[in-house]
mmCIF file of C-alpha atoms in Angstrom:
data_model
loop_
_atom_site.group_PDB
_atom_site.id
_atom_site.type_symbol
_atom_site.label_atom_id
_atom_site.label_comp_id
_atom_site.label_asym_id
_atom_site.label_seq_id
_atom_site.Cartn_x
_atom_site.Cartn_y
_atom_site.Cartn_z
ATOM 1 C CA UNK A 501 -32.017 20.880 22.872
ATOM 2 C CA UNK A 502 -32.112 16.692 22.717
ATOM 3 C CA UNK A 503 -32.348 16.873 19.023
ATOM 4 C CA UNK A 504 -28.647 18.837 18.939
ATOM 5 C CA UNK A 505 -27.342 16.679 21.810
ATOM 6 C CA UNK A 506 -28.275 13.553 19.747
ATOM 7 C CA UNK A 507 -26.909 15.037 16.488
ATOM 8 C CA UNK A 508 -23.408 15.770 18.279
ATOM 9 C CA UNK A 509 -23.643 12.082 19.464
ATOM 10 C CA UNK A 510 -24.220 10.686 16.091
ATOM 11 C CA UNK A 511 -21.407 13.000 14.547
ATOM 12 C CA UNK A 512 -18.770 11.786 17.127
ATOM 13 C CA UNK A 513 -19.712 8.308 16.493
ATOM 14 C CA UNK A 514 -19.234 8.543 12.720
ATOM 15 C CA UNK A 515 -16.290 10.008 13.273
ATOM 16 C CA UNK A 516 -14.925 7.386 15.750
ATOM 17 C CA UNK A 517 -16.248 4.554 13.509
ATOM 18 C CA UNK A 518 -14.202 5.909 10.423
ATOM 19 C CA UNK A 519 -11.056 5.897 12.545
ATOM 20 C CA UNK A 520 -11.461 2.690 13.747
ATOM 21 C CA UNK A 521 -10.295 0.753 10.955
ATOM 22 C CA UNK A 522 -7.234 2.771 10.551
ATOM 23 C CA UNK A 523 -6.528 2.851 14.274
ATOM 24 C CA UNK A 524 -6.768 -1.235 14.386
ATOM 25 C CA UNK A 525 -4.430 -1.739 11.618
ATOM 26 C CA UNK A 526 -1.716 0.811 13.137
ATOM 27 C CA UNK A 527 -2.324 -1.083 16.494
ATOM 28 C CA UNK A 528 -2.103 -4.721 14.758
ATOM 29 C CA UNK A 529 1.032 -3.133 12.440
ATOM 30 C CA UNK A 530 2.774 -2.107 15.647
ATOM 31 C CA UNK A 531 1.989 -5.707 17.765
ATOM 32 C CA UNK A 532 5.234 -7.680 18.791
ATOM 33 C CA UNK A 533 3.562 -10.752 17.429
ATOM 34 C CA UNK A 534 4.736 -11.419 13.654
ATOM 35 C CA UNK A 535 1.554 -13.536 12.556
ATOM 36 C CA UNK A 536 -0.794 -10.104 13.802
ATOM 37 C CA UNK A 537 1.180 -8.121 11.711
ATOM 38 C CA UNK A 538 0.869 -10.296 9.069
ATOM 39 C CA UNK A 539 -2.775 -10.785 9.153
ATOM 40 C CA UNK A 540 -3.150 -7.002 9.391
ATOM 41 C CA UNK A 541 -1.051 -6.474 6.386
ATOM 42 C CA UNK A 542 -3.492 -9.109 4.402
ATOM 43 C CA UNK A 543 -6.820 -7.053 5.465
ATOM 44 C CA UNK A 544 -5.369 -3.865 3.795
ATOM 45 C CA UNK A 545 -7.677 -3.403 1.578
ATOM 46 C CA UNK A 546 -10.553 -3.859 3.357
ATOM 47 C CA UNK A 547 -9.211 -1.261 5.615
ATOM 48 C CA UNK A 548 -8.635 0.828 2.281
ATOM 49 C CA UNK A 549 -11.930 0.552 1.256
ATOM 50 C CA UNK A 550 -13.314 1.775 4.470
ATOM 51 C CA UNK A 551 -11.156 4.479 4.483
ATOM 52 C CA UNK A 552 -11.685 5.718 0.602
ATOM 53 C CA UNK A 553 -9.283 6.868 -1.968
ATOM 54 C CA UNK A 554 -8.108 9.954 -0.524
ATOM 55 C CA UNK A 555 -7.281 8.552 3.232
ATOM 56 C CA UNK A 556 -5.629 5.557 1.877
ATOM 57 C CA UNK A 557 -3.275 8.314 -0.159
ATOM 58 C CA UNK A 558 -2.838 10.582 2.643
ATOM 59 C CA UNK A 559 -3.043 8.090 5.772
ATOM 60 C CA UNK A 560 -2.532 4.839 5.088
ATOM 61 C CA UNK A 561 -0.231 4.964 2.424
ATOM 62 C CA UNK A 562 1.932 7.145 4.279
ATOM 63 C CA UNK A 563 1.788 5.377 7.302
ATOM 64 C CA UNK A 564 2.631 1.829 5.295
ATOM 65 C CA UNK A 565 5.659 4.210 4.141
ATOM 66 C CA UNK A 566 6.982 4.924 7.578
ATOM 67 C CA UNK A 567 6.385 0.883 8.771
ATOM 68 C CA UNK A 568 8.536 -0.959 6.312
ATOM 69 C CA UNK A 569 10.887 -1.980 8.803
ATOM 70 C CA UNK A 570 9.639 -5.607 9.541
ATOM 71 C CA UNK A 571 10.280 -9.238 9.076
ATOM 72 C CA UNK A 572 10.534 -10.568 5.379
ATOM 73 C CA UNK A 573 7.088 -12.340 5.460
ATOM 74 C CA UNK A 574 5.145 -9.385 6.656
ATOM 75 C CA UNK A 575 7.324 -7.465 3.418
ATOM 76 C CA UNK A 576 6.150 -9.909 1.239
ATOM 77 C CA UNK A 577 2.612 -10.141 1.873
ATOM 78 C CA UNK A 578 2.930 -6.273 2.028
ATOM 79 C CA UNK A 579 4.560 -5.871 -1.695
ATOM 80 C CA UNK A 580 1.700 -8.369 -2.797
ATOM 81 C CA UNK A 581 -0.812 -6.301 -1.247
ATOM 82 C CA UNK A 582 0.220 -3.136 -3.032
ATOM 83 C CA UNK A 583 -0.007 -4.536 -6.294
ATOM 84 C CA UNK A 584 -3.672 -4.329 -5.964
ATOM 85 C CA UNK A 585 -3.752 -1.052 -4.953
ATOM 86 C CA UNK A 586 -4.534 1.010 -7.929
ATOM 87 C CA UNK A 587 -8.354 1.230 -7.543
ATOM 88 C CA UNK A 588 -8.304 1.861 -3.992
ATOM 89 C CA UNK A 589 -5.941 4.795 -4.006
ATOM 90 C CA UNK A 590 -8.168 6.354 -6.755
ATOM 91 C CA UNK A 591 -7.276 5.118 -10.194
ATOM 92 C CA UNK A 592 -4.363 5.132 -12.606
ATOM 93 C CA UNK A 593 -3.989 9.225 -11.923
ATOM 94 C CA UNK A 594 -3.214 8.475 -8.402
ATOM 95 C CA UNK A 595 -1.229 4.927 -8.489
ATOM 96 C CA UNK A 596 2.077 7.194 -8.457
ATOM 97 C CA UNK A 597 1.308 7.445 -4.703
ATOM 98 C CA UNK A 598 2.190 3.667 -4.318
ATOM 99 C CA UNK A 599 5.356 4.126 -6.022
ATOM 100 C CA UNK A 600 7.117 5.603 -2.575
ATOM 101 C CA UNK A 601 6.180 2.192 -0.764
ATOM 102 C CA UNK A 602 7.064 0.135 -3.456
ATOM 103 C CA UNK A 603 10.470 1.307 -4.035
ATOM 104 C CA UNK A 604 11.328 0.853 -0.443
ATOM 105 C CA UNK A 605 10.758 -2.871 -0.889
ATOM 106 C CA UNK A 606 12.432 -3.167 -3.984
ATOM 107 C CA UNK A 607 15.661 -2.095 -2.286
ATOM 108 C CA UNK A 608 14.936 -4.841 0.960
ATOM 109 C CA UNK A 609 17.659 -7.146 1.057
ATOM 110 C CA UNK A 610 15.483 -10.419 0.724
ATOM 111 C CA UNK A 611 15.170 -11.724 -3.078
ATOM 112 C CA UNK A 612 11.682 -12.756 -2.183
ATOM 113 C CA UNK A 613 10.402 -9.477 -1.165
ATOM 114 C CA UNK A 614 11.852 -7.943 -4.187
ATOM 115 C CA UNK A 615 10.507 -10.243 -6.549
ATOM 116 C CA UNK A 616 6.983 -9.530 -5.401
ATOM 117 C CA UNK A 617 7.496 -5.959 -5.596
ATOM 118 C CA UNK A 618 8.315 -6.706 -9.439
ATOM 119 C CA UNK A 619 5.132 -8.901 -9.799
ATOM 120 C CA UNK A 620 2.993 -6.135 -8.344
ATOM 121 C CA UNK A 621 4.387 -3.241 -10.167
ATOM 122 C CA UNK A 622 4.471 -5.426 -13.330
ATOM 123 C CA UNK A 623 0.464 -6.192 -12.544
ATOM 124 C CA UNK A 624 -0.416 -2.626 -11.913
ATOM 125 C CA UNK A 625 1.211 -1.559 -15.152
ATOM 126 C CA UNK A 626 -0.442 -4.531 -17.300
ATOM 127 C CA UNK A 627 -3.777 -2.993 -16.060
ATOM 128 C CA UNK A 628 -3.444 0.611 -17.096
ATOM 129 C CA UNK A 629 -3.678 1.834 -20.783
ATOM 130 C CA UNK A 630 -1.060 3.552 -22.328
ATOM 131 C CA UNK A 631 -2.183 6.703 -21.399
ATOM 132 C CA UNK A 632 -0.798 6.246 -18.079
ATOM 133 C CA UNK A 633 3.205 6.075 -19.142
ATOM 134 C CA UNK A 634 4.104 7.961 -16.054
ATOM 135 C CA UNK A 635 3.415 4.787 -13.899
ATOM 136 C CA UNK A 636 5.571 2.901 -16.556
ATOM 137 C CA UNK A 637 8.425 5.376 -16.193
ATOM 138 C CA UNK A 638 8.264 5.311 -12.182
ATOM 139 C CA UNK A 639 8.456 1.574 -12.505
ATOM 140 C CA UNK A 640 11.393 1.161 -14.810
ATOM 141 C CA UNK A 641 13.381 3.970 -12.327
ATOM 142 C CA UNK A 642 12.407 0.882 -9.385
ATOM 143 C CA UNK A 643 13.089 -1.904 -11.017
ATOM 144 C CA UNK A 644 16.642 -0.151 -12.067
ATOM 145 C CA UNK A 645 17.216 0.217 -8.627
ATOM 146 C CA UNK A 646 16.784 -3.417 -8.146
ATOM 147 C CA UNK A 647 19.692 -4.342 -9.953
ATOM 148 C CA UNK A 648 22.064 -1.912 -7.744
ATOM 149 C CA UNK A 649 21.998 -2.902 -3.847
ATOM 150 C CA UNK A 650 21.976 -6.836 -3.878
ATOM 151 C CA UNK A 651 22.456 -8.084 -6.999
ATOM 152 C CA UNK A 652 24.946 -8.577 -9.711
ATOM 153 C CA UNK A 653 22.782 -9.085 -12.810
ATOM 154 C CA UNK A 654 20.833 -5.958 -14.514
ATOM 155 C CA UNK A 655 17.148 -6.382 -15.100
ATOM 156 C CA UNK A 656 16.612 -5.242 -18.580
ATOM 157 C CA UNK A 657 13.123 -3.304 -18.520
ATOM 158 C CA UNK A 658 11.227 -1.865 -21.750
ATOM 159 C CA UNK A 659 7.569 -0.747 -22.086
ATOM 160 C CA UNK A 660 6.973 -3.877 -24.038
ATOM 161 C CA UNK A 661 7.775 -5.925 -20.993
ATOM 162 C CA UNK A 662 4.507 -4.636 -19.561
ATOM 163 C CA UNK A 663 2.066 -5.017 -22.505
#
């Protein structure tokens, strides 16, 4: 009997420790203090590593997509962090999951955030091989969005820009 109780307790503790990082992140990202939210965004890669690729794709990226109404400073850090997330979401075959938050960041009014978003997209494409052209095509779509809402100039995008 004691073995079963101990096993259940260990299972519950393991489940709690699995959800703690994401819960801490959510709490900090909802905090009123900009600095706490900014610190939390800068630790996203640590949280993603703790969650693993699947939970990062299904939970963390989804949460981030719902949390994009924030100060420009926080969004700038988020755009930068997402540029390093390809391996954390499971590699190039899952990199398209990053396009939704990057698309949203590309539509932000602040030019610095949009520029950082472009840098992140370019970093992702440069790191991938030619067999992942889907990411390149999605990136072109995101970059074309940049020319519409807030800027008068068009941004010409070709695949060779990323090689």
